[in-house]
């Protein structure tokens, strides 16, 4: 029995460190190779020794697929390929390929240069690792080898995020990565066709949430920014360099354009600037509006948003600044925050979740006096706003995607166990699809039905089609033919052709049967009686009385004979070929019941 | 292949003998005649061409060439015969395909009855092997069948043919068969058996069987055929509903899209039938069930289907309100706890009296736990359909959803109230079209709704939009919006004033908006008055500047509110009254007449009710016009004076009363014509001998010319002019022409007068007691008399003819245009390299222009007198409201080099074509006057003020 085996090395009932092993029809594929943000020791990377104890990874894995550039999906890649050792192909989309090394490099810098970690991957390793990457286009079917093929679908979420279909023969698995079912200001919604995979591996970050429309949040955000700058206040928006930052930039840029505002908007240089460059390049990956207006103007070539300089923070008058990092724990955003915190006209908008212990978390939870280093106390008079923009599908979105793809079963990853439980129950209840949620290291085995393709000759198919009058789509139908197995492929041909091909002579197989009838009349008369009897019953068939006294029904021959010993009984000889077996046996059973009494 | 060829040859011969010989043998004479008729040069040429063709490619070329030219109805049959003949000879399927398609085209020729070629077509159909040609032939049959809708027997026969080929293996053939069935399938169920023994078929059943065809294209065609049957008036069976529902989960989008339509059709046919809900014992109305199903399709994978579904939702008005309201409901949940939507929170905040508090962290924290069992993630029902539709990725879907919302809200006030929040949200869509559409939608449903303050806040935020379309649409919306509180009014006023300072060009639109806002909410404005006028109980405040548009805006609001709120004027300070008097005079269309205590005002004496207050001006108009008609009895001097001051009065009235402007202008123009005519006839020159007044004759001919111009203006610049008026106008023109004739005759001694004699009579209508009347009386004399005499007769006739009463039309509006852009105030010349072009954005509003796409032109006048006329594209015109148009276009300027910057003039012209308007005069047909004259006069009337643009073409640098 063929089967699909799935083992999460990360992201099993957990968020972060996505890494899932899939074995499908003898092929082994690793989906994502992420790191965990919460750990600084060995636990931050998946346990690759699980895959193989002493062999080389390259021998075991056929390919690695990276869904998008977030570090919890690609952060362990250099470690995996260069330090553990993997030389096979790594597949990702073009934008991911472009942005991924930047983020890895940034991450490496923080880990090595700032925290002083040893035994970490080097810049060179990142470069070497990226050399193994094969970039794919959306909806492009890539043949990894003769049997294994993969195909990318649009996933929204971040620039270049993709869902991947992995297919071997007739078995297939879809891995969603992270995706978003509602469009935002710069990206579209995830979409997949009815590919009916055996298994759909989906993220479930918001398994227990049904979200409100995005419009209210956007409107609130814009209104707040607008009001503040109109009052002459300054707005600080701490963001991470990629993803939300671009969405908010587009949002503000279009609003500024629409409302004809002149207040300057700045974003911090460095990573954001670089990232914007890539967004400019990968227009086909963005949403409808940006794609359509691209001919007139590239939306990412901001008119109103300029690069930030340290000195601008002290400028008088209103302004809006996007600064990194997003949780106000260090860097530029914290510096600006310190400068502006004292003025109640100013505002800080936190567009995302903040980890405990950061300044961002403190101010969000309402703390108004912050202790900074050097025993300074910073009094926060500026307004603090929270605005969540998240790019994951909610429970409804997940269900919608499952409905679109129509998989045989679903496997949940990238979510909390408790929340998964709920969604699992819902999927099984409402979609009637079996659902799994393995923990890390736990293997799910999924039996699949093996389908064997058989080639059919066109002549035979046309002949059969001509017989059936009404079209009956997708219904099984009986078909006579000969199955030829040759060189490990199967062909269905008509029997004549099979004989010809195999060089065999046709043998006729005839069944004969004697039926004893109690009849005192002459043979001819008996035959005549049989004829009229059959004629009255078998109205659709061609029943004939031949001059030599025998009766034929189609190709079945019936002869009446009188055995010498008993004149009271007649023997009917019924003979038919193998092909007419059905009719033949029906006739014999009919005749065995005897003839009806002749009307006297 | 040889065998095949032989077969075809033989068949051809059979065919010939069958079709050609009988006619030749039996009816010799007719046959010969027919031969002449059916073999005109066209078919012969085709025949020769086709015979010449050596290869199929050649033949195809000839056929393609032939297809380019139209064929007359009488030669169609001959051509068809030739084509058929060639068809039998042809081995190449592509040529046969072309012939088949030509047959279809030819049978569509008007005036040709294709029943004679049907037998041939069916005949060749039966022997055809190629699927493509077969499909094309069926298409031809469809063309024939649709051409003969009355012939039952032919239809039955064609349906029979279609049924026979339904089992074909090619999807194309099955497609065409279904199409044929859909178009020709008989509508009556109980058609008696035809004489030929063709059994009537249940077309619906046959088509329904193909809903499960293996080919998606055929499935689509089957559904389309079913829809076609419905369109032709056949009542579809209810059983189709279940079949169609199954198709909703088809793999192919075109099938799903068509299935959604079919479900909609059935739901409109059987709205009240009861259908069971699967997997439960309950039953619901069919229309509700269908509504739920279509709602589900709003989140389909294909956007084509989503658009289709969203559009259809709008027209399902019979759906129960319970289901309807579900479409806006999406039960929110966060971490398994129930959460309120932002809309609900906003409402709650508002009702608790705490408005617009900043959002706090955790403000949206979820409340009660959700029962995990009760949550349904994919409802089969309508839940949240519009929430999804309005959030869709594709703007096409969003627009469709907004339209559907609009239609549903118009039929259900409670739904209108509920969908408000969502519509308001759409005001911030990223695509302008969607924003505009949602603003328009809101305006359409504004009778059913009252805006809450927080909603108003969002609506008003859009006033800062840089798009003029959006702002104007929003002003229109505010005109008919109901606001619930005085703060709301205040907010609206503040935002509108902000809008005014930011975009001063919006002035008129904003004033108009405030006028309606004031008159709709007098009681809400009342408490705001002291603040708005900044009056103080004890101190006199400084008098505001009367020319400040913002101050005028405030006053417009207050005065309009005061109209129905008699206590308000008590709050006014002295200067307010003065300003009122001034504004009432200068902006009478915005400021209504008020009853002010202790002040003598013209209006206060007359008007006691609101309704009668328009009467005095109307009366005045009538009176002054009536006075003019006594003109006849006055001496020329008195008549002139009377006309002059009546014209002055009318013009003033038109300026004051915008409603009467059209009428007043129209009559004033007419009177001016009369005045000119009288003046011209008063000239002393008539008594002087011809050579003496030669230099003075300018005045009379100039008058004649001006009258002509004015009559064209009257005829073409006003909308709502009826035939009655046109006749009078033409009469006036005739007089002008007569005048012209006299003048020319006298000056040039008769030369050319005979030429011009005819043409002015042509557009004579029948009128009593007028110039025409007299002219007709004297016509025989005129025809025979000498030029000098004619002039004399005409002259006396002109003098004697009575002044005709111009009946006023009910509704008359003068076409006008205002160029907003270019403003013409710039000192910086537009520089460009001479010889190349520079584009100039032109933005203008047009009022009461009929068919602006064809009539409005832009004229550019260069300083050297060179004029250039530009026809704007039809797409440059927008229609923001009834009677109003907006022209936004680009004009390309070019010129050779100048040394100094100079001004060019840009103006709008209204072009006319008099042939379209001339009324038929019955007496002319039998009359002695030959109608051989030029009947159409084309020309243009400038109808906007010219705008000067400073440009500077520089010589190209070398």
mmCIF file with all atom_site columns, N, CA and C in Angstrom, chain A residues 1 176-177 184 206 209 266 296 380 431 498 528 556:
data_model
loop_
_atom_site.group_PDB
_atom_site.id
_atom_site.type_symbol
_atom_site.label_atom_id
_atom_site.label_alt_id
_atom_site.label_comp_id
_atom_site.label_asym_id
_atom_site.label_entity_id
_atom_site.label_seq_id
_atom_site.pdbx_PDB_ins_code
_atom_site.Cartn_x
_atom_site.Cartn_y
_atom_site.Cartn_z
_atom_site.occupancy
_atom_site.B_iso_or_equiv
_atom_site.pdbx_formal_charge
_atom_site.auth_seq_id
_atom_site.auth_comp_id
_atom_site.auth_asym_id
_atom_site.auth_atom_id
_atom_site.pdbx_PDB_model_num
ATOM 1  N N  . UNK A 1 1   ? 0.859   -1.202  0.000   1.00 0.00 ? 1   UNK A N  1
ATOM 2  C CA . UNK A 1 1   ? 0.000   0.000   0.000   1.00 0.00 ? 1   UNK A CA 1
ATOM 3  C C  . UNK A 1 1   ? 0.884   1.236   0.000   1.00 0.00 ? 1   UNK A C  1
ATOM 4  N N  . UNK A 1 176 ? 1.113   25.091  2.210   1.00 0.00 ? 176 UNK A N  1
ATOM 5  C CA . UNK A 1 176 ? 0.701   26.487  2.021   1.00 0.00 ? 176 UNK A CA 1
ATOM 6  C C  . UNK A 1 176 ? 1.745   27.502  2.465   1.00 0.00 ? 176 UNK A C  1
ATOM 7  N N  . UNK A 1 177 ? 2.653   27.118  3.341   1.00 0.00 ? 177 UNK A N  1
ATOM 8  C CA . UNK A 1 177 ? 3.495   28.149  3.950   1.00 0.00 ? 177 UNK A CA 1
ATOM 9  C C  . UNK A 1 177 ? 2.586   29.068  4.741   1.00 0.00 ? 177 UNK A C  1
ATOM 10 N N  . UNK A 1 184 ? -4.448  42.984  0.741   1.00 0.00 ? 184 UNK A N  1
ATOM 11 C CA . UNK A 1 184 ? -4.159  44.221  1.463   1.00 0.00 ? 184 UNK A CA 1
ATOM 12 C C  . UNK A 1 184 ? -3.697  45.275  0.474   1.00 0.00 ? 184 UNK A C  1
ATOM 13 N N  . UNK A 1 206 ? -4.100  31.646  12.952  1.00 0.00 ? 206 UNK A N  1
ATOM 14 C CA . UNK A 1 206 ? -5.323  32.247  13.477  1.00 0.00 ? 206 UNK A CA 1
ATOM 15 C C  . UNK A 1 206 ? -6.489  31.266  13.395  1.00 0.00 ? 206 UNK A C  1
ATOM 16 N N  . UNK A 1 209 ? -9.730  32.483  15.138  1.00 0.00 ? 209 UNK A N  1
ATOM 17 C CA . UNK A 1 209 ? -10.106 33.882  14.991  1.00 0.00 ? 209 UNK A CA 1
ATOM 18 C C  . UNK A 1 209 ? -10.880 34.081  13.699  1.00 0.00 ? 209 UNK A C  1
ATOM 19 N N  . UNK A 1 266 ? 8.865   60.116  6.255   1.00 0.00 ? 266 UNK A N  1
ATOM 20 C CA . UNK A 1 266 ? 10.217  59.566  6.107   1.00 0.00 ? 266 UNK A CA 1
ATOM 21 C C  . UNK A 1 266 ? 10.231  58.101  6.478   1.00 0.00 ? 266 UNK A C  1
ATOM 22 N N  . UNK A 1 296 ? 1.554   53.751  -15.501 1.00 0.00 ? 296 UNK A N  1
ATOM 23 C CA . UNK A 1 296 ? 1.743   55.182  -15.285 1.00 0.00 ? 296 UNK A CA 1
ATOM 24 C C  . UNK A 1 296 ? 2.856   55.450  -14.276 1.00 0.00 ? 296 UNK A C  1
ATOM 25 N N  . UNK A 1 380 ? 6.183   59.597  29.335  1.00 0.00 ? 380 UNK A N  1
ATOM 26 C CA . UNK A 1 380 ? 5.569   59.480  28.010  1.00 0.00 ? 380 UNK A CA 1
ATOM 27 C C  . UNK A 1 380 ? 4.288   60.290  27.996  1.00 0.00 ? 380 UNK A C  1
ATOM 28 N N  . UNK A 1 431 ? -16.325 19.998  6.601   1.00 0.00 ? 431 UNK A N  1
ATOM 29 C CA . UNK A 1 431 ? -15.868 19.647  5.257   1.00 0.00 ? 431 UNK A CA 1
ATOM 30 C C  . UNK A 1 431 ? -15.803 18.146  5.075   1.00 0.00 ? 431 UNK A C  1
ATOM 31 N N  . UNK A 1 498 ? -5.156  -7.125  -30.306 1.00 0.00 ? 498 UNK A N  1
ATOM 32 C CA . UNK A 1 498 ? -4.277  -7.866  -29.415 1.00 0.00 ? 498 UNK A CA 1
ATOM 33 C C  . UNK A 1 498 ? -3.809  -9.153  -30.085 1.00 0.00 ? 498 UNK A C  1
ATOM 34 N N  . UNK A 1 528 ? -40.764 -25.239 -34.252 1.00 0.00 ? 528 UNK A N  1
ATOM 35 C CA . UNK A 1 528 ? -41.663 -24.130 -34.541 1.00 0.00 ? 528 UNK A CA 1
ATOM 36 C C  . UNK A 1 528 ? -42.240 -23.535 -33.257 1.00 0.00 ? 528 UNK A C  1
ATOM 37 N N  . UNK A 1 556 ? -27.015 -17.480 -31.701 1.00 0.00 ? 556 UNK A N  1
ATOM 38 C CA . UNK A 1 556 ? -27.195 -18.724 -30.929 1.00 0.00 ? 556 UNK A CA 1
ATOM 39 C C  . UNK A 1 556 ? -28.062 -19.698 -31.743 1.00 0.00 ? 556 UNK A C  1
#
